[in-house]
Short mmCIF file of C-alpha atoms in Angstrom, two decimals:
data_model
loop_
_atom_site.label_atom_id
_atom_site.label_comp_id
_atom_site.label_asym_id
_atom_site.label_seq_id
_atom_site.Cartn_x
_atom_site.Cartn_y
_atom_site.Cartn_z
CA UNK A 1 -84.65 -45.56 -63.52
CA UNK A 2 -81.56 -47.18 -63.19
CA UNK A 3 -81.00 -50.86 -61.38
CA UNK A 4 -78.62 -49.99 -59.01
CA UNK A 5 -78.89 -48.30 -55.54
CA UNK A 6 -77.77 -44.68 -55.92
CA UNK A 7 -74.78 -45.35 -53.38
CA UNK A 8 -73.21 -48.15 -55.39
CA UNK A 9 -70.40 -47.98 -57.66
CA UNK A 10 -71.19 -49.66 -60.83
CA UNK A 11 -68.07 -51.21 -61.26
CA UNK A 12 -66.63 -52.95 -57.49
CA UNK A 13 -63.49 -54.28 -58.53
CA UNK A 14 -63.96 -56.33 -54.81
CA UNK A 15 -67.01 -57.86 -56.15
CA UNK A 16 -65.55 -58.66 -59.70
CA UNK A 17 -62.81 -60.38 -57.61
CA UNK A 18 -64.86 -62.08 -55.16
CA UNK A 19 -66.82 -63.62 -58.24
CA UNK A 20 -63.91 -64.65 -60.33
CA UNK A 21 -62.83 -66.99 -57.18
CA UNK A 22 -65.84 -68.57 -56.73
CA UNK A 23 -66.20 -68.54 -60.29
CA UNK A 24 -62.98 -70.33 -61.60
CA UNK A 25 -63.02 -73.41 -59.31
CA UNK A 26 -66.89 -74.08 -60.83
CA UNK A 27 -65.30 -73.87 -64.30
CA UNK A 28 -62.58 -76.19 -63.92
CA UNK A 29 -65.59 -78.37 -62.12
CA UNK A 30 -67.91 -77.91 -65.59
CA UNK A 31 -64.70 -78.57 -67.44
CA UNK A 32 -63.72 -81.46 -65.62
CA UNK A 33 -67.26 -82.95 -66.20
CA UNK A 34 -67.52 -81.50 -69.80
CA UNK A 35 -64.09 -83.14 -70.97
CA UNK A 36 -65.42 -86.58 -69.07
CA UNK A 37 -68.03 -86.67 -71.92
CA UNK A 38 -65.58 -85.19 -74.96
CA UNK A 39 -63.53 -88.09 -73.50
CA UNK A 40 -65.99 -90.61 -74.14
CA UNK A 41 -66.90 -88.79 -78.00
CA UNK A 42 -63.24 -89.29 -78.87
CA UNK A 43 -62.74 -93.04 -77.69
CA UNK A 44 -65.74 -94.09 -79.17
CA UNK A 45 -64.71 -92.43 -82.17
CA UNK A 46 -62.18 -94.59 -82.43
CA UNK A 47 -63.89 -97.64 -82.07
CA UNK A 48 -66.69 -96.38 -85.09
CA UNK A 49 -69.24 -94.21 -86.19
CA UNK A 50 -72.55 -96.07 -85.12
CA UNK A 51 -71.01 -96.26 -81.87
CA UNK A 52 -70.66 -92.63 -81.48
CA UNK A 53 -74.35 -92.20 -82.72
CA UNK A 54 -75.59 -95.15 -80.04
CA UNK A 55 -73.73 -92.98 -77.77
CA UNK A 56 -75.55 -89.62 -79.45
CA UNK A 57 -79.14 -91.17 -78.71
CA UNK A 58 -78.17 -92.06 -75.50
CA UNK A 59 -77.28 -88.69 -74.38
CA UNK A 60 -80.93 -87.44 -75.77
CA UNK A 61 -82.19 -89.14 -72.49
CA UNK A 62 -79.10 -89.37 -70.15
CA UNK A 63 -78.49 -85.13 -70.54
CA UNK A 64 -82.21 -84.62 -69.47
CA UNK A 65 -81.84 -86.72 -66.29
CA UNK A 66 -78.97 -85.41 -65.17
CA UNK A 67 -79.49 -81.37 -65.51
CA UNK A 68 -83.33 -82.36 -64.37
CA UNK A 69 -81.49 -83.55 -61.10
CA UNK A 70 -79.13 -80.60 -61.34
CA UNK A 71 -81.94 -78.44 -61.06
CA UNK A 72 -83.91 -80.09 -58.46
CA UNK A 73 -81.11 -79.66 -56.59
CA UNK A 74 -80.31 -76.16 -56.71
CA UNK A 75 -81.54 -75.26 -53.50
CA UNK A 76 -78.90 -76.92 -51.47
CA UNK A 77 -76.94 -74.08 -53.20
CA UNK A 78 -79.39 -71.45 -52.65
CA UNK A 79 -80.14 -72.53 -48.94
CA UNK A 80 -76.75 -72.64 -47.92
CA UNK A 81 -75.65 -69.93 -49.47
CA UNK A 82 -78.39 -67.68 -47.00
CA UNK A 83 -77.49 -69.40 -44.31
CA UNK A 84 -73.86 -69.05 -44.98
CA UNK A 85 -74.44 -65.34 -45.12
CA UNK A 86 -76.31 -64.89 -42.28
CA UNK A 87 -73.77 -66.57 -40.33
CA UNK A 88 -75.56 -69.56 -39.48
CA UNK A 89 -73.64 -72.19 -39.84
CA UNK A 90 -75.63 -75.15 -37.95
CA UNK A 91 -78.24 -74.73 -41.04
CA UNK A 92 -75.54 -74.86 -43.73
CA UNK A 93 -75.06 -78.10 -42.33
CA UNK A 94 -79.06 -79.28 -42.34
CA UNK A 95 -79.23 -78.53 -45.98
CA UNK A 96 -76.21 -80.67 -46.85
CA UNK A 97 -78.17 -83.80 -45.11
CA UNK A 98 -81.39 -82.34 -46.73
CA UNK A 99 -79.78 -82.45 -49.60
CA UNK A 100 -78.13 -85.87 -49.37
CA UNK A 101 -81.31 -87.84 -48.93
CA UNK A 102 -83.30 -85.74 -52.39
CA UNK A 103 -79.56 -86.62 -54.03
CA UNK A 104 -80.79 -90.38 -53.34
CA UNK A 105 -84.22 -90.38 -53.35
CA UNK A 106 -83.96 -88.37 -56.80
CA UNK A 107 -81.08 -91.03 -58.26
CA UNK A 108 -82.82 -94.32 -57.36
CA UNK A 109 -85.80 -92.77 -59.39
CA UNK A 110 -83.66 -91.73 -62.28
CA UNK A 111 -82.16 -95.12 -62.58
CA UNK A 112 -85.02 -97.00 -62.61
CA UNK A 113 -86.76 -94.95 -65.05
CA UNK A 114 -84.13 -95.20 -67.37
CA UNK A 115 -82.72 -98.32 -66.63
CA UNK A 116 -86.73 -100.15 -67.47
CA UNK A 117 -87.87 -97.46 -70.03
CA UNK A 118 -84.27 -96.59 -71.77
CA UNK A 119 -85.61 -98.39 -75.40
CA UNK A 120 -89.42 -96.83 -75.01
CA UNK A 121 -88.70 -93.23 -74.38
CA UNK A 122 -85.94 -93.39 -77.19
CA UNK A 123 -88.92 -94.48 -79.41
CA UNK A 124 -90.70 -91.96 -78.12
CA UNK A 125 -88.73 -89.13 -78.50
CA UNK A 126 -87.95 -90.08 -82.33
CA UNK A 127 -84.30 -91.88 -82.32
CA UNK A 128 -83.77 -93.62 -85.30
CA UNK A 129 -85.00 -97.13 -85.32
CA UNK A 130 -81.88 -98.37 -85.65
CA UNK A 131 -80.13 -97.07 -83.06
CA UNK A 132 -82.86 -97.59 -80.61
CA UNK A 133 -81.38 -100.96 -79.08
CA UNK A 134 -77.87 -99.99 -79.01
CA UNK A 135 -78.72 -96.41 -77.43
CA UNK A 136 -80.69 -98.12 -74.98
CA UNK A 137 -77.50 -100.31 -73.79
CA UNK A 138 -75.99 -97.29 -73.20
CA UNK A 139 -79.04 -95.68 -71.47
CA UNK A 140 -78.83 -98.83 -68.96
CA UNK A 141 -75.84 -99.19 -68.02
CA UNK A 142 -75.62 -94.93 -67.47
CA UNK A 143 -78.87 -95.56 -65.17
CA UNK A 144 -76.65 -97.27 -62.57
CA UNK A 145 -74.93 -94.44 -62.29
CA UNK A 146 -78.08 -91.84 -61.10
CA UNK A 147 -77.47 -92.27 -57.31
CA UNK A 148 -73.90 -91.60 -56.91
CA UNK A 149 -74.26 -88.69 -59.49
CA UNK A 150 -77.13 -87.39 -57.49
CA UNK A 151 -75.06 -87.59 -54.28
CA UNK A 152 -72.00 -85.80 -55.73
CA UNK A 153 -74.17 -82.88 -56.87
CA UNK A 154 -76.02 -82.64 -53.30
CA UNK A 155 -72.51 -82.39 -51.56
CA UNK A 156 -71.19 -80.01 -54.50
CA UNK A 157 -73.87 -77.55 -54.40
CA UNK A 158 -73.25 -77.36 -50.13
CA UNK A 159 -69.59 -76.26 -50.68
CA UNK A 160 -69.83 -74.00 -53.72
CA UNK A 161 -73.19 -72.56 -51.38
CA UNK A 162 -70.59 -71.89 -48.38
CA UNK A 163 -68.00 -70.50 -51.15
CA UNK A 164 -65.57 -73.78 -51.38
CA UNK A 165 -65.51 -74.68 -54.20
CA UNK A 166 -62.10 -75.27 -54.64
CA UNK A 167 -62.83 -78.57 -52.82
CA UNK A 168 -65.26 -79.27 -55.48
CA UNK A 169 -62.90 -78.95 -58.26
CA UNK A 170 -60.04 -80.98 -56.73
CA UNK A 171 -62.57 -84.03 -56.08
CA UNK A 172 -63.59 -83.72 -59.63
CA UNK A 173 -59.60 -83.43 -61.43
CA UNK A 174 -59.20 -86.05 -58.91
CA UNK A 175 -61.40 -88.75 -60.92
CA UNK A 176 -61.19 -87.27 -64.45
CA UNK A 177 -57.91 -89.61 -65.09
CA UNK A 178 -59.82 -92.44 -63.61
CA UNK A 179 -62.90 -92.15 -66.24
CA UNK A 180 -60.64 -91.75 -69.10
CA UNK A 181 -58.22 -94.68 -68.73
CA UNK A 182 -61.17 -97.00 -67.92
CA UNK A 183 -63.42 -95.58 -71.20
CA UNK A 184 -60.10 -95.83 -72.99
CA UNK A 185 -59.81 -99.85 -72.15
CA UNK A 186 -63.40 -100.35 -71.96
CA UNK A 187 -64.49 -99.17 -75.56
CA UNK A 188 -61.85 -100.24 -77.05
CA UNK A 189 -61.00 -103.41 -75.62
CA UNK A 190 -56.80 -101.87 -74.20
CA UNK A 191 -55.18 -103.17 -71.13
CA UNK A 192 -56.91 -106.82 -72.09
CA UNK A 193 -60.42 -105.07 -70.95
CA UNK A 194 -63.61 -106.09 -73.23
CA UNK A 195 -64.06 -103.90 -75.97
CA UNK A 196 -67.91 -102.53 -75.36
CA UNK A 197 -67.89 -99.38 -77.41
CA UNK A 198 -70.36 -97.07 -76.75
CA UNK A 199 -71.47 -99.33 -73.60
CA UNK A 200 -68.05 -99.60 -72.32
CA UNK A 201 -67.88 -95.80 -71.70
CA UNK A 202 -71.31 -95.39 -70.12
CA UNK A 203 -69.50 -97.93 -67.43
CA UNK A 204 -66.26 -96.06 -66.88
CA UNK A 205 -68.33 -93.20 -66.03
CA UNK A 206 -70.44 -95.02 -63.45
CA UNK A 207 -67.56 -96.24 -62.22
CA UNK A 208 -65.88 -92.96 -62.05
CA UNK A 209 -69.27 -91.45 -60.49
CA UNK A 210 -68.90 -93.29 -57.51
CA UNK A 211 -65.99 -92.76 -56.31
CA UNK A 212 -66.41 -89.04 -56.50
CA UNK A 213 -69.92 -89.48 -54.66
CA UNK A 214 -67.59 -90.67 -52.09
CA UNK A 215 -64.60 -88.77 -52.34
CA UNK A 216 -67.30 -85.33 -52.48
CA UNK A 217 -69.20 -86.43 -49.18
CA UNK A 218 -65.68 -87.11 -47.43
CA UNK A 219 -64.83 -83.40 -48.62
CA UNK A 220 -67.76 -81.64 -46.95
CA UNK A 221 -67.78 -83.75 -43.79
CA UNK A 222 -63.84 -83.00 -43.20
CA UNK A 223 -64.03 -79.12 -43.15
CA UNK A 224 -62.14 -77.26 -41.38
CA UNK A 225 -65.43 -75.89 -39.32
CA UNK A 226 -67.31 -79.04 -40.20
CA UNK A 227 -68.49 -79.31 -36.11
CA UNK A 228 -69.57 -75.85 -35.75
CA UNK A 229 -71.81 -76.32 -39.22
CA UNK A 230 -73.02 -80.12 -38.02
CA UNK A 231 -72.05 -82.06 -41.19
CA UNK A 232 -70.62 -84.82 -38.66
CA UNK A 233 -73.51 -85.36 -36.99
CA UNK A 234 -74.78 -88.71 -36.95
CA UNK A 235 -77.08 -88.66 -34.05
CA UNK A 236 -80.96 -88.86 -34.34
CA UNK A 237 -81.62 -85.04 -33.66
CA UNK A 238 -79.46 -84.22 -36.86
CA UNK A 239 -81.31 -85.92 -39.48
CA UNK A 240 -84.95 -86.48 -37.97
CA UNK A 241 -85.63 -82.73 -39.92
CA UNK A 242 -84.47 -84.24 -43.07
CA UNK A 243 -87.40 -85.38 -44.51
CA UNK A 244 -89.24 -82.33 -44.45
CA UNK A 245 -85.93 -81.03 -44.91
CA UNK A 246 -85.94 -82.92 -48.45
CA UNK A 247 -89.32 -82.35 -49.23
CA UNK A 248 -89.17 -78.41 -48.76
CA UNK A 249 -86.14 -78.76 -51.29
CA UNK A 250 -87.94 -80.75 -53.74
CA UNK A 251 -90.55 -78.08 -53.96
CA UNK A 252 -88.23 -75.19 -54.38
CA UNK A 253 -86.43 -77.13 -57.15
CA UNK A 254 -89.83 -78.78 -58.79
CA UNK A 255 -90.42 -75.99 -61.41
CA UNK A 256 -86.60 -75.03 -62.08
CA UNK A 257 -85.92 -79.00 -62.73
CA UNK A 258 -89.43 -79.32 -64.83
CA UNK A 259 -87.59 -76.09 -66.85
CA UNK A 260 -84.11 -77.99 -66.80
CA UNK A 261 -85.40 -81.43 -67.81
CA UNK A 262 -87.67 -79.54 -71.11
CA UNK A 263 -84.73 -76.72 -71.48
CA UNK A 264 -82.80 -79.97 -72.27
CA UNK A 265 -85.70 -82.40 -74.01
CA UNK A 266 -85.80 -79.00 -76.98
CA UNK A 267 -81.89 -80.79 -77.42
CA UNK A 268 -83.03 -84.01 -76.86
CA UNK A 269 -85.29 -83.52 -79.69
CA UNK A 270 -82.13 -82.51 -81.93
CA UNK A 271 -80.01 -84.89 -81.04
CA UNK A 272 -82.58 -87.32 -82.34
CA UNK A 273 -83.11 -85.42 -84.93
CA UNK A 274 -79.74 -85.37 -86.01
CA UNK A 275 -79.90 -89.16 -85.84
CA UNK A 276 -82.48 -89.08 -88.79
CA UNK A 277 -80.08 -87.19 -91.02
CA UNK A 278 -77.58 -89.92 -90.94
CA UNK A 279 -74.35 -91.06 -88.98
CA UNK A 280 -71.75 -88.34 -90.32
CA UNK A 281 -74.77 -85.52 -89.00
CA UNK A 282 -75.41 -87.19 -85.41
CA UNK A 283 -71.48 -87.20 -85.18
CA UNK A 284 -71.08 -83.63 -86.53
CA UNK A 285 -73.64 -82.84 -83.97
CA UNK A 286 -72.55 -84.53 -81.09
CA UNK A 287 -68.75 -82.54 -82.02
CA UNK A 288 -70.45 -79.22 -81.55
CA UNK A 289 -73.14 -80.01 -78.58
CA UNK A 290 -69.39 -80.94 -76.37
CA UNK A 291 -67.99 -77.80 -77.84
CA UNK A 292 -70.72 -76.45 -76.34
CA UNK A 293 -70.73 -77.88 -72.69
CA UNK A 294 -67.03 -77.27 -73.11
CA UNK A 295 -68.04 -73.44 -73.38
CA UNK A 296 -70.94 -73.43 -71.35
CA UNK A 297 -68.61 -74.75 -68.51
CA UNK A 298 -67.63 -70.86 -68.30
CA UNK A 299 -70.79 -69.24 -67.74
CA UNK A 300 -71.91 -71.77 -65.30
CA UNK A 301 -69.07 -70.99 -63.07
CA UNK A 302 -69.83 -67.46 -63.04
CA UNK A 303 -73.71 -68.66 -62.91
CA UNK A 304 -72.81 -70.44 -59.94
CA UNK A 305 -70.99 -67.51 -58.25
CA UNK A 306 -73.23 -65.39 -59.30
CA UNK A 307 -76.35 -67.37 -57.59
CA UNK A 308 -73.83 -67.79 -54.03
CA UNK A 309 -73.64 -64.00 -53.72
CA UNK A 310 -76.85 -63.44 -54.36
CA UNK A 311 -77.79 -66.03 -51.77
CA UNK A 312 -75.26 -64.04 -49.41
CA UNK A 313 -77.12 -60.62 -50.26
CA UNK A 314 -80.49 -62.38 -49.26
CA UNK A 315 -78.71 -64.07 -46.04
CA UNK A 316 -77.31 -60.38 -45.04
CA UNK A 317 -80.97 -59.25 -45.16
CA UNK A 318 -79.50 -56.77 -48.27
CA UNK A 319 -81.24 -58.40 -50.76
CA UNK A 320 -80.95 -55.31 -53.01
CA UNK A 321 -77.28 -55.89 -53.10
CA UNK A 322 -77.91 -58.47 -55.34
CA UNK A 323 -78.74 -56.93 -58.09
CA UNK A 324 -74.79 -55.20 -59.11
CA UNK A 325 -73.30 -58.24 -58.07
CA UNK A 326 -75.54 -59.63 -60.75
CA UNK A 327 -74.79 -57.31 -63.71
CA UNK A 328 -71.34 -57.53 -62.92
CA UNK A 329 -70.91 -61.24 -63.17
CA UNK A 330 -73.16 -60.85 -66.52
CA UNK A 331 -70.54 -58.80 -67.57
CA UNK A 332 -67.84 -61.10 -67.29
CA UNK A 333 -69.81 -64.12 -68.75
CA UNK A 334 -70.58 -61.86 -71.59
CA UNK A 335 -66.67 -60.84 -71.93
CA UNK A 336 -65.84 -64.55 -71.76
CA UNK A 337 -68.28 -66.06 -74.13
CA UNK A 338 -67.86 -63.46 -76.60
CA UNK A 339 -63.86 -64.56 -76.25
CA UNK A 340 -64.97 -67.86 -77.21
CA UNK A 341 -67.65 -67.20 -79.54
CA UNK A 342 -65.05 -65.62 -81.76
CA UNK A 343 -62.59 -67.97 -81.43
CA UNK A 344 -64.88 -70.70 -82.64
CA UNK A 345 -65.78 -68.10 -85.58
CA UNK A 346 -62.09 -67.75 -86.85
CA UNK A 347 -61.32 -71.54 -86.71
CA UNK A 348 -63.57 -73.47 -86.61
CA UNK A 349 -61.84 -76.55 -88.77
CA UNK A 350 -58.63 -76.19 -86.11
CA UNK A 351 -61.01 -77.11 -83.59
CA UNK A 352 -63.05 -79.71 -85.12
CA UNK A 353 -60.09 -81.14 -86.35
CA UNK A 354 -59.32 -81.96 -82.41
CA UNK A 355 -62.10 -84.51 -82.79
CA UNK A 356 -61.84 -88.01 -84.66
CA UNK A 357 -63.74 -88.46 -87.15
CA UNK A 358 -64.58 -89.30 -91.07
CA UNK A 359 -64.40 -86.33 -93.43
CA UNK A 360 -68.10 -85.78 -93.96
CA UNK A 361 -69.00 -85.58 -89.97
CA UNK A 362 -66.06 -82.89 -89.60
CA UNK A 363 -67.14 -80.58 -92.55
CA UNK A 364 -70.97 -81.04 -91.22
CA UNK A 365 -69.58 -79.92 -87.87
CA UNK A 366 -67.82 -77.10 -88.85
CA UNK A 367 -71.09 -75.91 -90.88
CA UNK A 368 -72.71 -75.88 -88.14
CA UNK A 369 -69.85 -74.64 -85.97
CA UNK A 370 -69.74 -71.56 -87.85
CA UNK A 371 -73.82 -71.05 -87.66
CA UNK A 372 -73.90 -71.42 -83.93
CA UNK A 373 -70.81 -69.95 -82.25
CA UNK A 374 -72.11 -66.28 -82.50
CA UNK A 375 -75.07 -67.38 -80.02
CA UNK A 376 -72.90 -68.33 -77.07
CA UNK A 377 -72.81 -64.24 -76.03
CA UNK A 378 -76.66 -65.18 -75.00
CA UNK A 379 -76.11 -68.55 -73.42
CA UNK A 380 -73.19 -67.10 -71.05
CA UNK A 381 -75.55 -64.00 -69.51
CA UNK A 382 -78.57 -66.37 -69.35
CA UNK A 383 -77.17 -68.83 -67.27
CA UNK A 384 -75.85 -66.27 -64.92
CA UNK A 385 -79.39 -64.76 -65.16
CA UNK A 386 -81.02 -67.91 -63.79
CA UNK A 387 -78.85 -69.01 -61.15
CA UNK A 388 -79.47 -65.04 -59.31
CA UNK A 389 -83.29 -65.10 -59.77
CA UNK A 390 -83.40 -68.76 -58.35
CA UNK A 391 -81.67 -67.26 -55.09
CA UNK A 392 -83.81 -64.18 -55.16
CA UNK A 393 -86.71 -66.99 -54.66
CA UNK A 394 -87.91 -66.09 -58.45
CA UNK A 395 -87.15 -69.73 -59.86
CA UNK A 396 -90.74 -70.27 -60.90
CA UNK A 397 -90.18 -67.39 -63.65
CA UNK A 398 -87.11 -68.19 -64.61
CA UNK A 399 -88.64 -71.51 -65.20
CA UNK A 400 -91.25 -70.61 -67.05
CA UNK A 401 -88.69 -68.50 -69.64
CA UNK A 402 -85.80 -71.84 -70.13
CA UNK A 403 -89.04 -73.69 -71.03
CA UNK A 404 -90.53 -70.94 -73.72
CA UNK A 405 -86.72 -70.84 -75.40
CA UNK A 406 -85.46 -73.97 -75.21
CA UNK A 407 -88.20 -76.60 -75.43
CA UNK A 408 -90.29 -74.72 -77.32
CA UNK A 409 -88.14 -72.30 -79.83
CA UNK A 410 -85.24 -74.54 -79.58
CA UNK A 411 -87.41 -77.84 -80.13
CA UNK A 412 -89.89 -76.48 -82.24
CA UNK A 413 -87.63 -74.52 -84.70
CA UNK A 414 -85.43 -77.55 -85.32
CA UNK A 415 -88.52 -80.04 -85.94
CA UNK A 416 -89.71 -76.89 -88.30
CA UNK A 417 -86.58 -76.34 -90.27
CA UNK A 418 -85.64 -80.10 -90.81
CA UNK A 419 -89.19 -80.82 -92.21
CA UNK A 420 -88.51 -77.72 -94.03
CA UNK A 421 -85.61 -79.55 -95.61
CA UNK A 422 -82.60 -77.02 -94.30
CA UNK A 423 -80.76 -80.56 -92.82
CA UNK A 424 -78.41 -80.16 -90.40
CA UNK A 425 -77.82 -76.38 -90.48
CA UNK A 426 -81.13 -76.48 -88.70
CA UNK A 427 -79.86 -78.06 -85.61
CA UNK A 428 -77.42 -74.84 -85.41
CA UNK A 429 -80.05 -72.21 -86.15
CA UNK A 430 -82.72 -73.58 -83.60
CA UNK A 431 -80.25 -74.32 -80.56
CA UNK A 432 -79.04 -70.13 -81.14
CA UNK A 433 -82.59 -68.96 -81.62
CA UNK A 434 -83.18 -70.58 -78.06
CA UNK A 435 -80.10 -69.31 -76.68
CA UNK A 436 -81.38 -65.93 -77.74
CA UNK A 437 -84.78 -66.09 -76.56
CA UNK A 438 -83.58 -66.97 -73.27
CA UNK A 439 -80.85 -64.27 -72.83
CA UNK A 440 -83.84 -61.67 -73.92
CA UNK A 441 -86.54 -63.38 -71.33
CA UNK A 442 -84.34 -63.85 -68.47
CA UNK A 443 -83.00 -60.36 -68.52
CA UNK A 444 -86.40 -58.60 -68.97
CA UNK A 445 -87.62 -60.62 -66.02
CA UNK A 446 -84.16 -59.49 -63.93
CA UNK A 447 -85.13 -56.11 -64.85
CA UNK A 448 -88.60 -56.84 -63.02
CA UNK A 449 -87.47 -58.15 -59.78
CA UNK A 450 -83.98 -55.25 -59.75
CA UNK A 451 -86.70 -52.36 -59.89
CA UNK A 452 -88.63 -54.01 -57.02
CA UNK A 453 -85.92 -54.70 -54.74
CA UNK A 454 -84.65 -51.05 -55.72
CA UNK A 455 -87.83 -49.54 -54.59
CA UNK A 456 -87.95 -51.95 -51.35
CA UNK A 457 -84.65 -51.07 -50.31
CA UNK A 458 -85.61 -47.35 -51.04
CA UNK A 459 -88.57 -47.49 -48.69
CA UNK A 460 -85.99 -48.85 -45.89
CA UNK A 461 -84.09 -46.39 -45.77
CA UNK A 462 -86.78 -43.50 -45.87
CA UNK A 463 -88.46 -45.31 -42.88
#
């Protein structure tokens, strides 16, 4: 039985362009994001070590919130990307103000969680002792941050969900500059700014996160066909729905965000780990976990596009046509993460090099460089996996796999081998056994829901 409809070709060059531009703006986004954080790793490398591992436990808390919020936000994408399709553009516009007020309501709670609990939950979660109270400095001042981020997701998910998300990525190059001349003075004390380390860039990115809260909003409310889709509308009619605009968003979001916040506690747990080997492993780590947003930046643009015209399919009431545009963009993720995977393979010291650091955390990274490239192939077709089965309304299963393979493979195996005594090679080995787990679980369960929208679409046209 094959997945696709008898009448469609297996290769649509149409499609495979359609997905690379909606796909390459969302990269440049991830990148712009991913090279905000490698920005911080390389000025607080300059300023020391135990700064870069206060700003390693930090992130063991910080990541969670912020792909947890992702997450719970993914059906402003998914919403407007049906609407979009079916042509209604008045309820594109509801789920941008839907998705506004979760943004906020899901920020304030973020912030105070982490801005009153920072020190506990690093305790909890196993951070060295003594980086507990300078990782929780950073978790602090990070927590102000929360709402704008929040914001800026709610209004980037509407425009990649109505396919602009060129707009997206020009908000985000906009402010990139902006975060890395103020982390730049603020860690290191340049341009007669305090030198606060680790601290000082946690501030240049709040800093940096509002403005593009603001500069994203302004974005989506000055669209071209911004009065036909309502996202000027300030009158009491417009946002009385929003509540149970919100609320119905929340739920469609609760169990992918539950997945997204545990996908990301399994490298919470070795991050903190990596903390208990020593300063020279929690840099080494932290060197390969950008390289890895830097790559995963890649196969969550194509995720992204990938979930949009899927949404579309479901909009056009062709849900079934979902399904090739899938494979295809799994395709391409699998093309370009294999690209990288073996670039990382042959030189792996080139690229580490890129990174400040003492001798010992660049030959730890590149040990572990070598153990984990190969595994990206899986991370790029799972993430592009996830993002269609969320818009074909199947995010509680997809869910329920990120949470088998990364909180509990991931997590477990790295707890396992580091008792074991296999030090930091283990951190490589468990984050690839989770990236495989996933790839393997997400596509069996795409298989599922392909055959029944196969036979659905078969029964239409027999009737």
């Amino acid at each position: 039985m094959t997945l696709f409809p008898r009448h469609a070709p297996i290769l649509d060059r149409d499609e495979v362009r359609r997905l690379l531009a909606l796909a390459w703006p969302v990269m440049l986004t991830s990148l712009n994001w991913t090279i905000l954080h490698v920005t911080d790793v390389i000025v607080v490398g300059r300023v020391g070590e135990h700064e870069v591992a206060a700003l390693s436990a930090s992130r063991s808390l910080t990541y969670v919130a912020i792909v947890t919020g992702l997450a719970w936000l993914s059906g402003v994408l998914v919403r407007a990307s049906r609407a979009d399709g079916a042509g209604d553009l008045p309820a594109t516009g509801q789920a941008l103000r839907d998705g506004l007020v979760l943004g906020i309501v899901l920020g304030v709670a973020a912030m105070l969680i982490l801005g009153l609990g920072g020190a506990a939950l690093l305790r909890g979660i196993g951070v060295a002792p003594g980086l507990v109270v300078p990782g929780a400095r950073v978790v602090t001042v990070m927590a102000l941050g929360y709402p704008f981020q929040m914001v800026l997701i709610a209004a980037s998910f509407f425009l990649e969900g109505i396919s602009r998300p060129r707009r997206v990525t020009m908000v985000n190059l906009s402010i990139l500059p902006i975060n890395a001349l103020l982390a730049w003075g603020l860690a290191g004390g340049e341009m007669g700014l305090p030198a606060l380390g680790a601290v000082g860039a946690a501030l240049a990115t709040v800093i940096a996160s509002a403005l593009g809260a603001v500069a994203m909003v302004a974005s989506a409310v000055t669209l071209p066909r911004g009065a036909a889709r309502g996202v000027r509308r300030l009158d009491r009619a417009a946002w009385a729905p929003t509540l149970a605009g919100a609320v119905e968003l929340a739920r469609f979001g609760f169990v992918p965000a539950i997945a997204s916040g545990l996908e990301l506690a399994g490298f919470a747990i070795l991050i903190a780990l990596s903390t208990r080997l020593g300063d020279a492993t929690a840099h080494g780590f932290q060197i390969v976990f950008s390289l890895h947003n830097v790559t995963f930046a890649l196969a969550l643009g194509l995720g992204s596009a990938a979930g949009v015209r899927a949404g579309n399919a479901v909009g056009e009431g062709a849900a079934w046509a979902a399904v090739p545009r899938t494979l295809i963009a799994v395709g391409l993720a699998a093309l370009a993460m294999g690209a990288c995977g073996l670039a990382l393979s042959l030189w792996p010291g080139a690229v580490v090099g890129l990174f400040p650091a003492l001798p010992e955390a660049k030959a730890v990274a590149v040990a572990m460089l070598v153990i984990w490239a190969p595994f990206i192939l899986f991370d790029g077709m799972q993430v592009v996996l996830v993002y269609a089965l969320r818009s074909l309304g199947d995010q509680v299963a997809a869910g329920i796999n990120s949470i088998i393979a990364y909180f509990i493979v991931t997590g477990g195996v790295g707890w396992w081998l580091v008792d074991a005594g296999w030090g930091a090679p283990a951190l490589a080995w468990a984050s690839g056994a989770g990236m495989l787990v996933a790839a393997v679980l997400h596509g069996s369960r795409f298989a599922i829901v392909a055959r029944r929208l196969r036979a659905s679409h078969g029964l239409l046209r027999s009737g």
